[in-house]
Amino acid sequence: MKFFTFLSAALLISGSSFATEYKIGDLKIDHPFARSTHSAQTSGVVYLRIENKGAVADKLIGASSPITKQIEVHRMTMEGDIMRMRQEDSLTIAAKSTLNMESGKGYHLMLVGLQQQLRVGNKFPMQLQFEKAGKLDITVRVEAAKPDFHAH
């Protein structure tokens, strides 16, 4: 019985160590992650999920991290067979809605001027700046790049 109690506790602790949820004001940020990079890459990408539980919209107006010179909000769209990426000044999170940043779809945070390679399993700090909610410090975990990720 002691073994099962220990196993249950270990699973609970290990599961919570992967929980990456942050809250500020009416916003909840889930699973911030970056894709791994090659040693010669000078840019990278971060994805996350932002849920706005509030009655009014908020905006992501900036982000920073010591591992990169700057972070830009980018929007990716497909026009026929051509992928277009455009920098946005800010990113609105509508009231009572969720914005999912996903590979190959919509928005992402572009790390411009990386100071180090992003290796699977590593973590790095990032600060998000919201217009209404304020500043939020988060930790970004580096995950393996998808096989076709670097082809884009």
XYZ file of N, CA, C and O in Angstrom:
608
model
N 0.825 -1.193 0.000
C 0.000 0.000 0.000
C 0.868 1.256 0.000
O 0.535 2.238 -0.645
N 1.998 1.195 0.743
C 2.890 2.350 0.779
C 3.429 2.654 -0.611
O 3.598 3.809 -0.969
N 3.708 1.611 -1.390
C 4.224 1.801 -2.746
C 3.223 2.577 -3.595
O 3.584 3.510 -4.312
N 1.943 2.216 -3.535
C 0.920 2.895 -4.333
C 0.722 4.342 -3.880
O 0.497 5.215 -4.689
N 0.827 4.573 -2.574
C 0.742 5.940 -2.071
C 1.913 6.761 -2.602
O 1.745 7.891 -3.053
N 3.118 6.183 -2.547
C 4.309 6.868 -3.063
C 4.168 7.123 -4.562
O 4.448 8.219 -5.039
N 3.735 6.120 -5.314
C 3.574 6.257 -6.760
C 2.551 7.343 -7.090
O 2.787 8.186 -7.960
N 1.443 7.373 -6.397
C 0.425 8.398 -6.624
C 0.977 9.786 -6.341
O 0.754 10.729 -7.099
N 1.712 9.913 -5.244
C 2.306 11.219 -4.900
C 3.329 11.637 -5.944
O 3.380 12.798 -6.347
N 4.138 10.697 -6.400
C 5.159 11.010 -7.416
C 4.514 11.461 -8.718
O 4.973 12.410 -9.350
N 3.456 10.796 -9.128
C 2.756 11.185 -10.350
C 2.111 12.551 -10.200
O 2.134 13.363 -11.124
N 1.558 12.830 -9.052
C 0.939 14.126 -8.804
C 1.974 15.236 -8.861
O 1.775 16.263 -9.497
N 3.124 15.020 -8.233
C 4.190 16.025 -8.242
C 4.750 16.207 -9.640
O 4.923 17.324 -10.108
N 5.021 15.105 -10.359
C 5.594 15.232 -11.702
C 4.597 15.887 -12.651
O 4.982 16.670 -13.508
N 3.311 15.605 -12.502
C 2.302 16.243 -13.345
C 2.225 17.730 -13.098
O 2.109 18.528 -14.011
N 2.346 18.131 -11.829
C 2.260 19.552 -11.522
C 3.505 20.298 -11.955
O 3.459 21.486 -12.199
N 4.648 19.601 -12.074
C 5.862 20.290 -12.516
C 5.764 20.690 -13.988
O 6.488 21.556 -14.441
N 4.870 20.057 -14.740
C 4.691 20.416 -16.138
C 3.553 21.415 -16.322
O 3.331 21.896 -17.415
N 2.818 21.679 -15.247
C 1.726 22.650 -15.335
C 2.327 24.029 -15.528
O 3.113 24.484 -14.721
N 1.980 24.651 -16.619
C 2.520 25.977 -16.906
C 1.364 26.924 -17.138
O 1.021 27.239 -18.259
N 0.784 27.343 -16.051
C -0.347 28.251 -16.113
C -0.020 29.490 -15.281
O 0.487 29.375 -14.174
N -0.285 30.642 -15.851
C -0.017 31.915 -15.180
C -1.287 32.746 -15.234
O -2.035 32.683 -16.202
N -1.489 33.570 -14.195
C -2.672 34.419 -14.155
C -2.271 35.840 -13.789
O -1.391 36.058 -12.955
N -2.929 36.779 -14.446
C -2.805 38.189 -14.106
C -4.124 38.858 -14.463
O -4.602 38.732 -15.597
N -4.729 39.508 -13.504
C -6.034 40.121 -13.748
C -7.024 39.082 -14.245
O -7.151 38.013 -13.657
N -7.696 39.380 -15.342
C -8.670 38.458 -15.930
C -8.055 37.504 -16.954
O -8.774 36.750 -17.605
N -6.726 37.554 -17.096
C -6.057 36.742 -18.110
C -5.420 35.497 -17.503
O -4.861 35.535 -16.414
N -5.503 34.418 -18.267
C -4.818 33.177 -17.909
C -3.949 32.781 -19.102
O -4.437 32.713 -20.231
N -2.678 32.538 -18.853
C -1.733 32.152 -19.901
C -1.345 30.701 -19.656
O -0.918 30.341 -18.555
N -1.520 29.858 -20.672
C -1.229 28.422 -20.565
C -0.120 28.014 -21.516
O -0.030 28.515 -22.640
N 0.672 27.066 -21.075
C 1.658 26.332 -21.864
C 2.494 27.201 -22.808
O 2.478 27.002 -24.031
N 3.254 28.155 -22.265
C 4.165 28.895 -23.142
C 5.351 27.998 -23.517
O 5.993 27.430 -22.637
N 5.582 27.842 -24.814
C 6.701 27.002 -25.236
C 7.346 27.568 -26.488
O 6.720 28.263 -27.275
N 8.632 27.265 -26.630
C 9.394 27.653 -27.815
C 9.804 26.389 -28.543
O 9.922 25.325 -27.936
N 10.045 26.510 -29.821
C 10.576 25.396 -30.602
C 12.100 25.437 -30.546
O 12.702 26.513 -30.522
N 12.705 24.273 -30.523
C 14.168 24.206 -30.523
C 14.713 24.811 -31.814
O 14.011 24.886 -32.821
N 15.949 25.279 -31.755
C 16.578 25.901 -32.914
C 17.899 25.219 -33.232
O 18.476 24.510 -32.403
N 18.402 25.456 -34.444
C 19.741 25.024 -34.835
C 20.738 26.047 -34.315
O 20.380 27.202 -34.054
N 21.988 25.664 -34.205
C 23.005 26.550 -33.623
C 23.185 27.855 -34.401
O 23.526 28.875 -33.821
N 22.956 27.851 -35.713
C 23.165 29.053 -36.526
C 21.941 29.970 -36.583
O 22.024 31.080 -37.099
N 20.809 29.535 -36.043
C 19.598 30.343 -36.120
C 19.686 31.562 -35.215
O 20.140 31.468 -34.077
N 19.239 32.695 -35.721
C 19.230 33.926 -34.935
C 17.811 34.349 -34.552
O 17.626 35.409 -33.966
N 16.844 33.524 -34.907
C 15.468 33.809 -34.511
C 14.801 32.517 -34.059
O 15.228 31.417 -34.399
N 13.769 32.686 -33.278
C 13.005 31.554 -32.778
C 11.554 31.964 -32.629
O 11.171 33.085 -32.973
N 10.751 31.062 -32.106
C 9.320 31.332 -32.001
C 8.780 30.788 -30.687
O 9.228 29.760 -30.198
N 7.825 31.523 -30.119
C 7.141 31.115 -28.893
C 5.649 31.061 -29.173
O 5.099 31.941 -29.836
N 5.018 30.014 -28.643
C 3.578 29.855 -28.731
C 3.015 29.788 -27.320
O 3.692 29.332 -26.398
N 1.783 30.208 -27.149
C 1.094 30.111 -25.875
C -0.391 30.295 -26.087
O -0.833 30.567 -27.197
N -1.126 30.144 -25.031
C -2.581 30.304 -25.079
C -2.951 31.380 -24.069
O -2.496 31.335 -22.926
N -3.755 32.341 -24.481
C -4.208 33.406 -23.589
C -5.732 33.365 -23.518
O -6.413 33.491 -24.533
N -6.239 33.192 -22.318
C -7.683 33.201 -22.099
C -8.047 34.471 -21.342
O -7.444 34.784 -20.318
N -9.021 35.195 -21.853
C -9.514 36.405 -21.202
C -10.879 36.087 -20.602
O -11.861 35.945 -21.313
N -10.920 35.971 -19.284
C -12.168 35.658 -18.594
C -12.953 36.912 -18.239
O -14.027 36.827 -17.669
N -12.409 38.075 -18.566
C -13.021 39.344 -18.203
C -14.098 39.805 -19.160
O -14.318 39.226 -20.224
N -14.738 40.899 -18.774
C -15.831 41.474 -19.558
C -15.341 42.503 -20.575
O -16.129 42.993 -21.372
N -14.043 42.822 -20.539
C -13.472 43.775 -21.502
C -12.221 43.182 -22.149
O -11.539 42.351 -21.568
N -11.949 43.636 -23.351
C -10.773 43.164 -24.083
C -9.495 43.695 -23.428
O -9.507 44.707 -22.730
N -8.397 43.002 -23.649
C -7.074 43.464 -23.235
C -6.157 43.268 -24.433
O -6.527 42.613 -25.405
N -4.980 43.869 -24.377
C -4.028 43.755 -25.476
C -2.668 43.342 -24.963
O -2.203 43.859 -23.937
N -2.019 42.441 -25.694
C -0.607 42.156 -25.480
C 0.140 43.232 -26.250
O 0.037 43.307 -27.478
N 0.835 44.112 -25.538
C 1.485 45.250 -26.187
C 3.006 45.128 -26.227
O 3.671 45.961 -26.833
N 3.544 44.079 -25.606
C 4.981 43.905 -25.653
C 5.417 42.648 -24.935
O 4.660 42.049 -24.167
N 6.660 42.255 -25.200
C 7.272 41.103 -24.538
C 8.778 41.285 -24.580
O 9.315 41.936 -25.489
N 9.466 40.709 -23.596
C 10.925 40.794 -23.562
C 11.494 39.558 -22.881
O 10.800 38.864 -22.136
N 12.763 39.298 -23.168
C 13.487 38.183 -22.559
C 14.979 38.469 -22.665
O 15.425 39.023 -23.677
N 15.753 38.076 -21.674
C 17.199 38.300 -21.745
C 17.917 37.449 -22.795
O 19.060 37.719 -23.115
N 17.223 36.463 -23.372
C 17.892 35.600 -24.353
C 17.792 36.117 -25.787
O 18.320 35.501 -26.699
N 17.103 37.229 -25.984
C 16.906 37.745 -27.333
C 16.918 39.268 -27.336
O 16.606 39.902 -26.333
N 17.284 39.852 -28.463
C 17.327 41.309 -28.562
C 15.942 41.923 -28.509
O 15.740 42.965 -27.900
N 14.974 41.290 -29.176
C 13.603 41.789 -29.141
C 12.627 40.665 -29.436
O 12.990 39.635 -29.994
N 11.377 40.920 -29.054
C 10.294 39.979 -29.322
C 9.198 40.734 -30.047
O 8.782 41.804 -29.609
N 8.762 40.165 -31.159
C 7.728 40.792 -31.976
C 6.507 39.885 -32.054
O 6.646 38.664 -32.109
N 5.324 40.492 -32.068
C 4.094 39.748 -32.328
C 3.971 39.616 -33.835
O 4.042 40.610 -34.563
N 3.842 38.386 -34.324
C 3.699 38.136 -35.755
C 2.388 37.421 -36.032
O 1.928 36.625 -35.230
N 1.853 37.707 -37.198
C 0.658 37.018 -37.683
C 1.005 36.325 -38.988
O 1.512 36.952 -39.915
N 0.738 35.041 -39.049
C 1.019 34.248 -40.239
C -0.298 33.936 -40.934
O -1.273 33.548 -40.301
N -0.325 34.156 -42.248
C -1.493 33.809 -43.053
C -1.017 33.085 -44.309
O 0.124 33.259 -44.743
N -1.894 32.307 -44.870
C -1.612 31.646 -46.138
C -2.451 32.331 -47.208
O -3.659 32.505 -47.047
N -1.795 32.739 -48.279
C -2.475 33.307 -49.439
C -2.163 32.396 -50.614
O -1.107 32.514 -51.231
N -3.083 31.464 -50.859
C -2.813 30.421 -51.844
C -1.730 29.515 -51.278
O -1.856 28.989 -50.184
N -0.638 29.359 -52.030
C 0.481 28.542 -51.578
C 1.578 29.373 -50.925
O 2.656 28.860 -50.638
N 1.322 30.646 -50.709
C 2.350 31.541 -50.177
C 2.058 31.883 -48.724
O 0.967 32.349 -48.392
N 3.059 31.639 -47.857
C 2.934 31.994 -46.459
C 3.382 33.443 -46.281
O 4.443 33.828 -46.748
N 2.558 34.240 -45.621
C 2.876 35.640 -45.343
C 2.986 35.816 -43.831
O 2.158 35.322 -43.081
N 4.025 36.537 -43.408
C 4.196 36.821 -42.006
C 4.313 38.326 -41.844
O 5.115 38.962 -42.523
N 3.497 38.874 -40.953
C 3.507 40.317 -40.733
C 3.626 40.618 -39.248
O 2.987 39.970 -38.421
N 4.423 41.626 -38.942
C 4.550 42.075 -37.569
C 3.324 42.908 -37.202
O 2.839 43.699 -37.997
N 2.825 42.701 -35.993
C 1.685 43.448 -35.477
C 2.173 44.321 -34.322
O 3.073 43.927 -33.576
N 1.569 45.494 -34.140
C 1.931 46.368 -33.028
C 1.469 45.812 -31.691
O 2.118 46.007 -30.669
N 0.323 45.151 -31.692
C -0.244 44.582 -30.474
C -1.155 43.420 -30.865
O -1.400 43.185 -32.051
N -1.643 42.736 -29.861
C -2.512 41.588 -30.095
C -3.698 41.692 -29.141
O -3.514 41.638 -27.918
N -4.890 41.883 -29.676
C -6.087 42.021 -28.851
C -6.621 40.652 -28.461
O -6.767 39.768 -29.296
N -6.916 40.521 -27.167
C -7.573 39.326 -26.656
C -8.978 39.769 -26.252
O -9.155 40.473 -25.253
N -9.952 39.393 -27.044
C -11.337 39.827 -26.822
C -11.859 39.327 -25.477
O -11.379 38.323 -24.939
N -12.851 40.034 -24.949
C -13.492 39.623 -23.704
C -14.106 38.242 -23.862
O -14.594 37.887 -24.937
N -14.030 37.469 -22.799
C -14.647 36.126 -22.762
C -14.218 35.268 -23.942
O -15.034 34.580 -24.557
N -12.925 35.313 -24.287
C -12.446 34.527 -25.427
C -11.058 33.954 -25.128
O -10.410 34.334 -24.158
N -10.632 33.053 -25.999
C -9.319 32.432 -25.879
C -8.589 32.573 -27.196
O -9.157 32.348 -28.261
N -7.327 32.959 -27.112
C -6.475 33.073 -28.281
C -5.390 31.996 -28.182
O -4.636 31.971 -27.217
N -5.369 31.087 -29.156
C -4.369 30.025 -29.193
C -3.304 30.359 -30.224
O -3.612 30.496 -31.403
N -2.066 30.496 -29.781
C -0.955 30.640 -30.720
C -0.481 29.227 -31.029
O -0.087 28.493 -30.127
N -0.541 28.861 -32.323
C -0.194 27.510 -32.744
C 0.700 27.569 -33.971
O 0.570 28.475 -34.800
N 1.547 26.577 -34.105
C 2.435 26.486 -35.262
C 1.625 26.429 -36.548
O 0.691 25.640 -36.676
N 1.961 27.300 -37.493
C 1.309 27.301 -38.792
C -0.057 27.943 -38.827
O -0.723 27.920 -39.851
N -0.489 28.518 -37.695
C -1.828 29.111 -37.638
C -1.778 30.433 -36.885
O -1.437 30.477 -35.709
N -2.105 31.495 -37.527
C -2.317 32.764 -36.848
C -1.097 33.402 -36.219
O -0.098 33.636 -36.883
N -1.169 33.642 -34.910
C -0.173 34.449 -34.219
C 0.911 33.624 -33.539
O 0.702 32.478 -33.163
N 2.060 34.265 -33.357
C 3.148 33.721 -32.557
C 4.038 34.879 -32.118
O 3.917 35.993 -32.626
N 4.912 34.618 -31.172
C 5.887 35.605 -30.732
C 7.225 35.255 -31.355
O 7.730 34.150 -31.169
N 7.781 36.174 -32.126
C 9.043 35.948 -32.830
C 10.196 36.476 -31.981
O 10.214 37.645 -31.622
N 11.139 35.603 -31.668
C 12.350 35.975 -30.946
C 13.370 36.418 -31.990
O 13.827 35.613 -32.793
N 13.723 37.684 -31.985
C 14.615 38.259 -32.990
C 15.963 38.565 -32.344
O 16.022 39.295 -31.349
N 17.029 38.007 -32.913
C 18.365 38.233 -32.361
C 18.658 37.346 -31.168
O 19.130 37.819 -30.131
N 18.394 36.052 -31.321
C 18.660 35.112 -30.228
C 20.108 35.202 -29.771
O 21.028 35.257 -30.591
N 20.318 35.157 -28.468
C 21.652 35.197 -27.876
C 22.190 33.799 -27.605
O 23.366 33.644 -27.253
N 21.322 32.780 -27.746
C 21.721 31.397 -27.483
C 20.817 30.446 -28.248
O 19.715 30.810 -28.641
N 21.301 29.249 -28.448
C 20.504 28.223 -29.107
C 19.415 27.750 -28.149
O 19.641 27.647 -26.937
N 18.245 27.484 -28.681
C 17.151 26.941 -27.884
C 17.215 25.420 -27.972
O 16.985 24.841 -29.030
N 17.541 24.798 -26.852
C 17.709 23.339 -26.796
C 16.538 22.696 -26.064
O 16.078 23.217 -25.049
N 16.107 21.554 -26.580
C 14.993 20.822 -25.993
C 15.235 20.604 -24.504
O 16.319 20.192 -24.093
N 14.219 20.909 -23.705
C 14.295 20.720 -22.261
C 14.729 21.955 -21.494
O 14.507 22.045 -20.291
N 15.361 22.908 -22.172
C 15.768 24.145 -21.500
C 14.554 25.025 -21.243
O 13.501 24.865 -21.862
N 14.738 25.994 -20.355
C 13.701 26.974 -20.050
C 14.340 28.352 -20.070
O 15.547 28.483 -19.854
N 13.526 29.378 -20.312
C 14.034 30.749 -20.228
C 12.915 31.681 -19.777
O 11.741 31.417 -19.989
N 13.296 32.806 -19.154
C 12.290 33.754 -18.675
C 11.805 34.673 -19.787
O 12.550 34.995 -20.723
N 10.563 35.087 -19.668
C 9.985 36.055 -20.591
C 9.005 36.912 -19.799
O 8.350 36.421 -18.884
N 8.931 38.165 -20.160
C 7.955 39.051 -19.540
C 6.967 39.504 -20.608
O 7.366 39.972 -21.666
N 5.681 39.353 -20.306
C 4.618 39.805 -21.183
C 4.064 41.114 -20.626
O 3.915 41.259 -19.409
N 3.737 42.053 -21.512
C 3.181 43.343 -21.097
C 1.795 43.487 -21.712
O 1.664 43.521 -22.944
N 0.790 43.562 -20.856
C -0.585 43.738 -21.300
C -1.032 45.164 -21.014
O -0.627 45.770 -20.017
N -1.867 45.690 -21.878
C -2.340 47.066 -21.748
C -3.086 47.306 -20.430
O -2.833 48.303 -19.743
N -3.983 46.412 -20.069
C -4.784 46.602 -18.858
C -4.244 45.786 -17.674
O -4.183 46.294 -16.562
N -3.906 44.536 -17.895
C -3.504 43.646 -16.801
C -2.100 43.943 -16.272
O -1.796 43.621 -15.133
N -1.228 44.532 -17.099
C 0.122 44.858 -16.646
C 1.162 43.844 -17.072
O 0.982 43.119 -18.050
N 2.253 43.780 -16.313
C 3.387 42.908 -16.645
C 3.267 41.567 -15.941
O 2.865 41.490 -14.783
N 3.655 40.517 -16.668
C 3.605 39.162 -16.135
C 4.882 38.432 -16.513
O 5.225 38.333 -17.698
N 5.594 37.914 -15.508
C 6.784 37.101 -15.747
C 6.378 35.645 -15.889
O 5.646 35.112 -15.048
N 6.847 35.016 -16.966
C 6.551 33.611 -17.221
C 7.849 32.877 -17.524
O 8.890 33.498 -17.756
N 7.779 31.562 -17.547
C 8.895 30.721 -17.943
C 8.476 29.952 -19.188
O 7.400 29.348 -19.210
N 9.323 29.984 -20.208
C 9.045 29.319 -21.478
C 9.893 28.053 -21.554
O 11.107 28.105 -21.346
N 9.269 26.942 -21.842
C 9.967 25.657 -21.974
C 10.243 25.402 -23.451
O 9.380 25.657 -24.291
N 11.430 24.892 -23.772
C 11.799 24.591 -25.159
C 11.422 23.148 -25.477
O 11.816 22.223 -24.769
N 10.656 22.986 -26.555
C 10.214 21.671 -27.007
C 10.814 21.364 -28.373
O 11.275 22.264 -29.069
N 10.772 20.115 -28.746
C 11.336 19.692 -30.034
C 10.586 20.344 -31.187
O 9.360 20.480 -31.147
N 11.342 20.735 -32.187
C 10.734 21.281 -33.399
C 10.055 20.154 -34.154
O 10.523 19.016 -34.159
N 8.944 20.473 -34.782
C 8.274 19.486 -35.631
C 9.176 19.226 -36.842
O 9.908 20.114 -37.267
N 9.108 18.022 -37.430
C 9.998 17.703 -38.549
C 9.990 18.716 -39.676
O 11.023 18.986 -40.269
N 8.845 19.319 -40.002
C 8.773 20.272 -41.105
C 8.912 21.732 -40.647
O 8.863 22.638 -41.449
N 9.104 21.970 -39.346
C 9.100 23.321 -38.797
C 10.179 24.191 -39.421
O 9.922 25.308 -39.839
N 11.413 23.699 -39.508
C 12.510 24.524 -40.002
C 12.451 24.725 -41.521
O 13.140 25.573 -42.058
N 11.596 23.979 -42.196
C 11.444 24.157 -43.638
C 10.742 25.461 -43.966
O 10.875 25.995 -45.052
N 9.994 26.002 -43.005
C 9.279 27.264 -43.232
C 10.223 28.414 -43.001
O 9.975 29.504 -43.135
